[in-house]
Coordinates of C-alpha atoms and ligand atoms in Angstrom, one line a residue:
X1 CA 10.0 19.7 -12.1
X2 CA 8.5 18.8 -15.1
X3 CA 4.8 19.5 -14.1
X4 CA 3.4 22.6 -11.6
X5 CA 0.0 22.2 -11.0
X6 CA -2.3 24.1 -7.7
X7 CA -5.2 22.9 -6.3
X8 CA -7.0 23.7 -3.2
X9 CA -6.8 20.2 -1.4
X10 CA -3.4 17.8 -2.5
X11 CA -3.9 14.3 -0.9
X12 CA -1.1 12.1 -0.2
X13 CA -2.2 8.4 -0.9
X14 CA -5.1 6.6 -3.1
X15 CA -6.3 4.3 -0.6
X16 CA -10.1 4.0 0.6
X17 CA -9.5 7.2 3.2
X18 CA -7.9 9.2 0.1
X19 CA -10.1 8.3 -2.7
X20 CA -13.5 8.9 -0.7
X21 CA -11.9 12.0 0.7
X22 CA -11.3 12.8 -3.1
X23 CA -15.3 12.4 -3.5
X24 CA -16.4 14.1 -0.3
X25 CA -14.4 17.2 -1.1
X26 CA -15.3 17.4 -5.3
X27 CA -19.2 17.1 -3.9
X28 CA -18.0 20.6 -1.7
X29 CA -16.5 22.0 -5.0
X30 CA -13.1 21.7 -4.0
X31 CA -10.5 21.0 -6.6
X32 CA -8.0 18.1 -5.4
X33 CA -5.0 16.4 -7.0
X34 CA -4.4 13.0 -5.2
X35 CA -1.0 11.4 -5.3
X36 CA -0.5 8.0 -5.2
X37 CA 2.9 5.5 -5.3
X38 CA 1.0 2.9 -7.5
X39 CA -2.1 1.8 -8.1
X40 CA -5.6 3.7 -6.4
X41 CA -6.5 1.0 -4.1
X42 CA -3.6 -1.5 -4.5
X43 CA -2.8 -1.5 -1.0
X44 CA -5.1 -2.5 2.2
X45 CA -7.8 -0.7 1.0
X46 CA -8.1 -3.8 -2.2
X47 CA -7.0 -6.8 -0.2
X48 CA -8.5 -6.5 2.7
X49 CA -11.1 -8.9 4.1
X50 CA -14.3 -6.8 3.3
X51 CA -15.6 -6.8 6.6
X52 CA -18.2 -4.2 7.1
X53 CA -19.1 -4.4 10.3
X54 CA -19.7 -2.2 13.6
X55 CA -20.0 -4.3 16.2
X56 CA -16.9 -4.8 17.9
X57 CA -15.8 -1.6 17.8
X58 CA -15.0 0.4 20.7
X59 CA -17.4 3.1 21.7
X60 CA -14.9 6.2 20.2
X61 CA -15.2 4.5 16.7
X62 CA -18.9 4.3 17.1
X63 CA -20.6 7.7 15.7
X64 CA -17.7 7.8 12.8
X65 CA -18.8 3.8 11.9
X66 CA -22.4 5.0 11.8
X67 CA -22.1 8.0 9.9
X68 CA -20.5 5.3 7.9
X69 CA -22.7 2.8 7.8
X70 CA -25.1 5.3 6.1
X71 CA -23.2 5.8 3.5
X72 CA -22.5 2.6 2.8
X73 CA -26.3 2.1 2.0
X74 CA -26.0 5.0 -0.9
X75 CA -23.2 3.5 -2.5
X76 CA -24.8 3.1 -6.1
X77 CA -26.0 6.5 -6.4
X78 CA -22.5 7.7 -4.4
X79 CA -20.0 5.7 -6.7
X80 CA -22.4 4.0 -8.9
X81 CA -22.0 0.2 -8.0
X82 CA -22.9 -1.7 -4.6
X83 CA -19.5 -3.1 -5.0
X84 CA -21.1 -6.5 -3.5
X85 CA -22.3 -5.2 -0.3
X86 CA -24.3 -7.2 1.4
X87 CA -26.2 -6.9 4.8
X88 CA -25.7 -10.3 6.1
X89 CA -25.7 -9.6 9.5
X90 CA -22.3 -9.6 11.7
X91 CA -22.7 -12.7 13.8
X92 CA -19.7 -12.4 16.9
X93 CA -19.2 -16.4 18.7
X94 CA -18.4 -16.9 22.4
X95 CA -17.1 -20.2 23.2
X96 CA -17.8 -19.5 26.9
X97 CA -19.9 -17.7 29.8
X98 CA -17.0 -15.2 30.3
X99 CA -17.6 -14.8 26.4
X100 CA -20.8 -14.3 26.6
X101 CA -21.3 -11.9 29.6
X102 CA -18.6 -9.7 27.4
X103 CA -21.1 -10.0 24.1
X104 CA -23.8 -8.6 26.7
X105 CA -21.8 -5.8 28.4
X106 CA -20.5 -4.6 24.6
X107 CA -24.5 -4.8 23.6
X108 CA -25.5 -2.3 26.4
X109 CA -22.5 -0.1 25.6
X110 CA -23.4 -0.3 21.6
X111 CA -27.1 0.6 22.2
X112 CA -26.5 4.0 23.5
X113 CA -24.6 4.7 19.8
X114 CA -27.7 3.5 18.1
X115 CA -26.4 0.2 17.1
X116 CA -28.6 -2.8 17.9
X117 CA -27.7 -6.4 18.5
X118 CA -29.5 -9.2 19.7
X119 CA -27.7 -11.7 21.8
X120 CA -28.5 -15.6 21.4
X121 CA -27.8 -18.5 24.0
X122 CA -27.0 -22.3 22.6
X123 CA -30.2 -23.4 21.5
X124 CA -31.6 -20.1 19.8
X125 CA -28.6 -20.0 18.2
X126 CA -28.1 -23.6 17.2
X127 CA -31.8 -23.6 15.5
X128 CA -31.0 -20.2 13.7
X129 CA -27.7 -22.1 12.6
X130 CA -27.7 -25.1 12.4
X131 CA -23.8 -25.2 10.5
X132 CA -22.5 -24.2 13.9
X133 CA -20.1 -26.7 16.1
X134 CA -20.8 -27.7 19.6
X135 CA -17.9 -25.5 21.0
X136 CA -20.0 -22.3 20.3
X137 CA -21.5 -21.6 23.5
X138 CA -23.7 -18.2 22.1
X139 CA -23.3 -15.2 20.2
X140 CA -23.9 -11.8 19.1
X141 CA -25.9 -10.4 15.5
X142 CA -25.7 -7.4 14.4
X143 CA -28.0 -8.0 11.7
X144 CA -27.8 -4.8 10.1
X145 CA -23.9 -5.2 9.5
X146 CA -22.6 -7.6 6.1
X147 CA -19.6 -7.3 4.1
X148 CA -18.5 -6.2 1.0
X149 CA -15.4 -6.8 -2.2
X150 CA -12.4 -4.6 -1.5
X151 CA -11.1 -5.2 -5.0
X152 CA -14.5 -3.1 -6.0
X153 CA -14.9 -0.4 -3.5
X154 CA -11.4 2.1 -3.5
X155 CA -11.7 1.5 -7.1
X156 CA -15.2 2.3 -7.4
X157 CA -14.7 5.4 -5.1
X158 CA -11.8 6.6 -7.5
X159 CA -13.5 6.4 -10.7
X160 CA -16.7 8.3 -8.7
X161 CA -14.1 11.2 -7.7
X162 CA -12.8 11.0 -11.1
X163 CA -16.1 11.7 -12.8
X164 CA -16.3 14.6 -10.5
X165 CA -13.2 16.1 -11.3
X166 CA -10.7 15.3 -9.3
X167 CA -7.1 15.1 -10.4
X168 CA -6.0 11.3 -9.7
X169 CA -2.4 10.7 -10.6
X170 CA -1.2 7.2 -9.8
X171 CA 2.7 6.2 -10.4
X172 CA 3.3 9.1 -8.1
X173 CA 5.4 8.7 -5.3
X174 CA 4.9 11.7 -3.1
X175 CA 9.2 12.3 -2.1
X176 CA 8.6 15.3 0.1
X177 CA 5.6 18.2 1.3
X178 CA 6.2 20.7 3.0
X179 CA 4.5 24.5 4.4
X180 CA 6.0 28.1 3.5
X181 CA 3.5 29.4 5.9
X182 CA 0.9 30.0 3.2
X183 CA 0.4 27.1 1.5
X184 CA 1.5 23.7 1.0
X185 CA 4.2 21.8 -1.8
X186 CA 4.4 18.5 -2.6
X187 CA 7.0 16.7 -4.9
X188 CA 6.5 13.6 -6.5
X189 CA 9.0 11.3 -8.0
X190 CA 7.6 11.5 -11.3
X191 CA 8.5 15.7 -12.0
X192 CA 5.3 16.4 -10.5
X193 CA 5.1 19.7 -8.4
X194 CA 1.8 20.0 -6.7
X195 CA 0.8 23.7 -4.3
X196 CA -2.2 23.7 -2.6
X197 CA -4.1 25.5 0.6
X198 CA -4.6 22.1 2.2
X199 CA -2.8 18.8 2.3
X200 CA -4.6 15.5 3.6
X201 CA -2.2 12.8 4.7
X202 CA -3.6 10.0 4.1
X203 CA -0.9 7.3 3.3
X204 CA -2.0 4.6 5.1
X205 CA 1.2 2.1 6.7
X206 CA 3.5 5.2 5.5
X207 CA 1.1 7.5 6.8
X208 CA 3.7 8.6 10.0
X209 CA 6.4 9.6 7.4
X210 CA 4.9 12.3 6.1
X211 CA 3.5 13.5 9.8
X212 CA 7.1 13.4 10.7
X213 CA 7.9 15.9 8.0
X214 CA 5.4 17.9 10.1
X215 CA 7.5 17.4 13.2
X216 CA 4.8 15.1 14.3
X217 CA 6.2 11.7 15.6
X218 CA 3.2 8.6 16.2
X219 CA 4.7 5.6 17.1
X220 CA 3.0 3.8 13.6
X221 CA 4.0 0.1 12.8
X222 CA 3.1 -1.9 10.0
X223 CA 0.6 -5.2 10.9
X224 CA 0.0 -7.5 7.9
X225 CA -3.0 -9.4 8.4
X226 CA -3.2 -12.9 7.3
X227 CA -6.0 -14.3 4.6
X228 CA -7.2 -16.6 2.8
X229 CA -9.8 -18.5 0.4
X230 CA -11.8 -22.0 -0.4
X231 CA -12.8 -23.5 -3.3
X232 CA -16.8 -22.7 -3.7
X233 CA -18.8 -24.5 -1.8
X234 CA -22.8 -24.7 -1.2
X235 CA -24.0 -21.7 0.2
X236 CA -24.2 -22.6 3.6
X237 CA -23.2 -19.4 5.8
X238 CA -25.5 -16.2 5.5
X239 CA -23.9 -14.0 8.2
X240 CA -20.0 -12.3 8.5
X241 CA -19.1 -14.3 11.5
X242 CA -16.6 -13.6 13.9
X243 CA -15.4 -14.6 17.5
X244 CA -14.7 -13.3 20.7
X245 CA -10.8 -12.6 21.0
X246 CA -10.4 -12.0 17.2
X247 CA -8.7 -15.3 16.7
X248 CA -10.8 -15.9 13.0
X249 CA -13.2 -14.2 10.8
X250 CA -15.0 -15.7 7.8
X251 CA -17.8 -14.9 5.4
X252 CA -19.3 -16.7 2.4
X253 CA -19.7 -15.1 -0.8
X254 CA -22.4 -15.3 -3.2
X255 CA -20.2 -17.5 -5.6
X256 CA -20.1 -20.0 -2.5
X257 CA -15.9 -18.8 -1.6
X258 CA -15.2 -18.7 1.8
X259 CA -12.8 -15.6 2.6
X260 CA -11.3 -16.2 6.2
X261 CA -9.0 -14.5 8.2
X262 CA -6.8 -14.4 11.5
X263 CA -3.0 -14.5 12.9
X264 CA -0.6 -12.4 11.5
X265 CA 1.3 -12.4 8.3
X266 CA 5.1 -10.9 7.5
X267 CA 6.5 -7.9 5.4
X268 CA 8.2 -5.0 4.8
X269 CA 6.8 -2.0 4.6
X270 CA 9.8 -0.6 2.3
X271 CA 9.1 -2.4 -0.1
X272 CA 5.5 -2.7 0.6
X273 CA 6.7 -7.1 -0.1
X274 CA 4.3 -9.4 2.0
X275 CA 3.0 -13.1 2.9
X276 CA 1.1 -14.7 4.4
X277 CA 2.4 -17.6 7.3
X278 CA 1.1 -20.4 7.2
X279 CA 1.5 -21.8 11.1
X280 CA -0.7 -18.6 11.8
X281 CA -3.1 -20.0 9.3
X282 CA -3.5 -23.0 10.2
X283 CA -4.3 -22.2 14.1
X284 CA -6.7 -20.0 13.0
X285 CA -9.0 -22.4 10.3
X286 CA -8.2 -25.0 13.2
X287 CA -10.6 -22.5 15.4
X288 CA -13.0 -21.8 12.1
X289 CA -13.5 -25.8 11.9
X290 CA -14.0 -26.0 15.1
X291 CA -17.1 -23.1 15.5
X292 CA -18.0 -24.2 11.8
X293 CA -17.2 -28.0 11.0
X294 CA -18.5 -27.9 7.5
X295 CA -15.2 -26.1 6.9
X296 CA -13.1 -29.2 8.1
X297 CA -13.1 -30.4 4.2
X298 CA -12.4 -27.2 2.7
X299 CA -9.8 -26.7 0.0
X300 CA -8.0 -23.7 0.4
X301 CA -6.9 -21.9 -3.3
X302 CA -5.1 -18.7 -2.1
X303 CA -4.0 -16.8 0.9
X304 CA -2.5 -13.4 0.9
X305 CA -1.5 -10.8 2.9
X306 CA -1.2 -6.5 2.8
X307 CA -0.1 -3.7 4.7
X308 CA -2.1 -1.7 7.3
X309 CA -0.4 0.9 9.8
X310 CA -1.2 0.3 13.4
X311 CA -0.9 2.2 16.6
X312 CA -0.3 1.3 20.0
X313 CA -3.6 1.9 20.8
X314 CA -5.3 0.7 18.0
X315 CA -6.8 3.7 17.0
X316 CA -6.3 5.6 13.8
X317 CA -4.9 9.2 13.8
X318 CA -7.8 11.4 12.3
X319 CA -7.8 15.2 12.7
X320 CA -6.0 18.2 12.4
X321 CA -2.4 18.1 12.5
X322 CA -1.0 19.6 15.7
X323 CA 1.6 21.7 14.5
X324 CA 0.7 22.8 10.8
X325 CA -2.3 24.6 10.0
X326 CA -4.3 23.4 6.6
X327 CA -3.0 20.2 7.2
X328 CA -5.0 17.0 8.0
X329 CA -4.6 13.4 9.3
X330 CA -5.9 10.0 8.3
X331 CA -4.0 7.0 8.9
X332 CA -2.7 4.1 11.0
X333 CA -6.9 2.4 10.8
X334 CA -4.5 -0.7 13.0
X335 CA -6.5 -3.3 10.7
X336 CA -10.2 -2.5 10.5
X337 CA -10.8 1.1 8.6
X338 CA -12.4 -0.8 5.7
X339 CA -15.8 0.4 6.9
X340 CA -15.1 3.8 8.7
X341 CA -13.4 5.0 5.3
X342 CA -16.8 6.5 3.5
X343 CA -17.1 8.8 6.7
X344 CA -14.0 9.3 6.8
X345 CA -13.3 11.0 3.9
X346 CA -16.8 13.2 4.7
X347 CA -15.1 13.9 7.9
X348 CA -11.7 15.0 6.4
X349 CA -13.9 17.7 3.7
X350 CA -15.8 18.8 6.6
X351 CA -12.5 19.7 8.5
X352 CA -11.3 21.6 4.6
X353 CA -14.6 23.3 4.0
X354 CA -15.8 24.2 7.7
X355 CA -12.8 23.5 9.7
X356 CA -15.1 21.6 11.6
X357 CA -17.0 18.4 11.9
X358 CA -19.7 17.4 13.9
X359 CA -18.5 14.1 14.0
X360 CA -16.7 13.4 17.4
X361 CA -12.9 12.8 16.4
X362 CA -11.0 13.8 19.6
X363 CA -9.9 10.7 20.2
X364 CA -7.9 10.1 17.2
X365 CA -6.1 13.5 17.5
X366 CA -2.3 13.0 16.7
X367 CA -0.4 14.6 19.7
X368 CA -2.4 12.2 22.0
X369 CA 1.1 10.7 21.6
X370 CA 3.4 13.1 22.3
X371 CA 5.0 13.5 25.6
Ligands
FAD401 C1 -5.3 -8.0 5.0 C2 -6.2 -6.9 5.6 C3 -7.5 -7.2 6.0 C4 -8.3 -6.2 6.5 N1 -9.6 -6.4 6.8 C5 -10.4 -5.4 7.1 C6 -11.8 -5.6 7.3 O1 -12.3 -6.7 7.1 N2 -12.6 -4.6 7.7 C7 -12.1 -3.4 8.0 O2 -12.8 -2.4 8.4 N3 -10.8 -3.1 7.7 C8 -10.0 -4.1 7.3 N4 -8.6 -3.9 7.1 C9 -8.1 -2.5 7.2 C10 -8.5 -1.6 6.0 O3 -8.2 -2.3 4.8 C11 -7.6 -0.4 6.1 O4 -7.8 0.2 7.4 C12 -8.0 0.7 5.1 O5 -8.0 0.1 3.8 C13 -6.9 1.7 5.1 O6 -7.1 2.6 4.0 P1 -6.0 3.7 3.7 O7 -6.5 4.4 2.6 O8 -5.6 4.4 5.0 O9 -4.7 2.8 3.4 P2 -4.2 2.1 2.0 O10 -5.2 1.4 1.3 O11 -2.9 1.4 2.3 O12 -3.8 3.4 1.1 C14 -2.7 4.2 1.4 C15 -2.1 4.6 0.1 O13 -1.1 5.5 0.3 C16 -0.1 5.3 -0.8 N5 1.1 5.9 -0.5 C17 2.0 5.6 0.6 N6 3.1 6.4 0.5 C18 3.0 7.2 -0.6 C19 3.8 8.1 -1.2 N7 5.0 8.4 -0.8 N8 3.3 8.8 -2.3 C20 2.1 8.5 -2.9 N9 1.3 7.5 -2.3 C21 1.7 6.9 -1.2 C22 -0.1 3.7 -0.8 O14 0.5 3.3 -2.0 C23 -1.5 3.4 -0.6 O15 -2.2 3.1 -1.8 C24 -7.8 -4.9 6.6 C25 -6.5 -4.6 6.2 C26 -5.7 -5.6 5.7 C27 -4.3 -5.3 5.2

């Protein structure tokens, strides 16, 4: 080993979840080393779409997304830039009345978690916009939801923790950690020895590795969700719109972009190599023309693709580990943790600092998988 250094927390992966843990746990006067393979923010956390959006989400995700959501309105006193958020409004389609009476049952559901959204038949909707095709049949705004650039946020998150003094040491590829009983060691690649009273697993798509070092197994696949970009065009499209059934989701940026996304990519999460298809692509901005025809003579300029861990139930694994005590869970957010990450990481210090959180997380717990 060519460097020993302690801490009280070491964190496994500089991603969103690690990073704003990083932050939560410096604001608690922890001291934290954070490990990461490459780049802070490289990985899903940078390319993702930048959705920031709550509705959708199933009622267990609910009071984590709105502990969430108010963070995300401090972000420039938090990490000192808005990193482009914008509330927009989340705007969900339904091409259909079976679509629609599901936008109404989810509204009733999502009112009892605080979150409100007003629901709008085919005229109300075609006068508020007017850019939509005839196939949409109504929809769904959540008009306090919006959107936000992934390239800025993990970053700006980083540099915040940074600033507080946490130890951020990228090019580090975390080889093994493991628990004498007492406290925790962790081995990078790069000579680097880290011990520490608490370790937080938060390695994303390669997040069930290190939970099987634990002798934890969750059934974690990698999903690489296809995107891509137009040319700018005159700012037509205010809200983040999606649809019922997932199949696209697209939102206009201030430069007049359009960022959309749907179907599924390919890659391989050894060598964290992937790409976009483009038969996936093209079904999807087939549907996106279809709800939005001003789209129709769009010129695309890039697609791309990351990794994200998923779970057979699409839910992430957040919590204490189940067999190891000090250690902590957050990974597999199956393709939409982009806006639960701010909590998240307050969640994560809570569970350091209090071994408790008054956030409800049962749900995610990791042995809900075993047996
Ligand atoms: C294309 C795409 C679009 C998406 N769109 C949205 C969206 O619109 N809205 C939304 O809410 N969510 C979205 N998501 C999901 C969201 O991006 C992720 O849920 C979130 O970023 C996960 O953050 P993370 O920190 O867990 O993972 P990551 O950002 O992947 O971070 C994990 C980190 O761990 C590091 N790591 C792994 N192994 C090691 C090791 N051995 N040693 C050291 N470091 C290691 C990796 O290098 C990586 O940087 C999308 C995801 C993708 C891929």
């Amino acid at each position: 080993m060519s460097e020993r250094l302690t801490a009280d927390v070491a964190i496994i992966g500089g991603g969103l979840m690690g990073c704003s843990a990083a932050l939560a746990l410096r604001r608690m006067n922890r001291s934290v080393l954070l490990l990461e393979q490459g780049w802070c923010g490289a990985q899903a956390s940078g390319v993702n779409y930048g959705g920031v959006r709550r509705q959708g989400r199933p009622e267990i995700q609910l009071p984590l997304a709105q502990r969430s959501h108010a963070i995300w309105q401090s972000l420039p006193e938090l990490v000192g830039s808005n990193c482009e958020y914008t509330i927009s409004g989340h705007l969900k389609l339904a091409r259909s009345d079976a679509e629609m009476a599901a936008l109404e049952e989810y509204r009733e559901q999502a009112e009892k978690f605080g979150l409100q959204l007003e629901i709008l038949g085919r005229a109300a909707l075609r006068q508020r916009y007017p850019w939509l095709g005839d196939k949409v049949a109504g929809g769904s705004l959540c008009a306090s939801d919006g959107h936000a650039n992934p390239r800025l946020v993990a970053a700006a998150f980083a540099q915040a923790a940074k600033r507080q003094g946490a130890d951020l040491r990228e090019g580090a590829t975390v080889e093994t950690a493991a628990f004498d009983g007492r406290q925790f060691t962790v081995r990078a690649s790069n000579g680097l020895e880290v011990k520490a009273k608490f370790l937080l697993n938060c390695a994303g798509a390669w997040g069930a590795t290190f939970a099987e070092q634990f002798g934890e197994h969750v059934p974690e696949f990698p999903i690489f969700p296809n995107m891509w970009v137009t040319e700018p065009m005159p700012k037509l499209v205010e809200p983040n719109v999606g649809i019922v059934g997932g199949g696209f989701y697209v939102r206009q940026v201030a430069r007049g972009n359009f960022v959309l996304g749907g179907g599924r990519g390919t890659g391989q999460l050894a060598l964290a190599s992937t790409r976009p298809t483009s038969a996936a692509m093209f079904a999807s901005m087939k549907m996106a023309c279809e709800c939005i025809p001003a789209l129709q003579n769009a010129l695309v300029i890039r697609s791309w693709t990351g990794v994200e861990g998923s779970l057979p139930d699409h839910q992430p694994v957040l919590g204490a580990s189940a067999t190891t005590p000090g250690l902590f869970h957050a990974f597999g957010f199956s393709g939409a943790g982009f806006q639960l990450a701010p909590a998240v990481g307050e969640v994560l210090a809570d569970l350091v600092v209090h071994g408790a959180t008054a956030t409800p997380i049962q749900a995610f717990r990791i042995d809900r998988f075993s047996g």
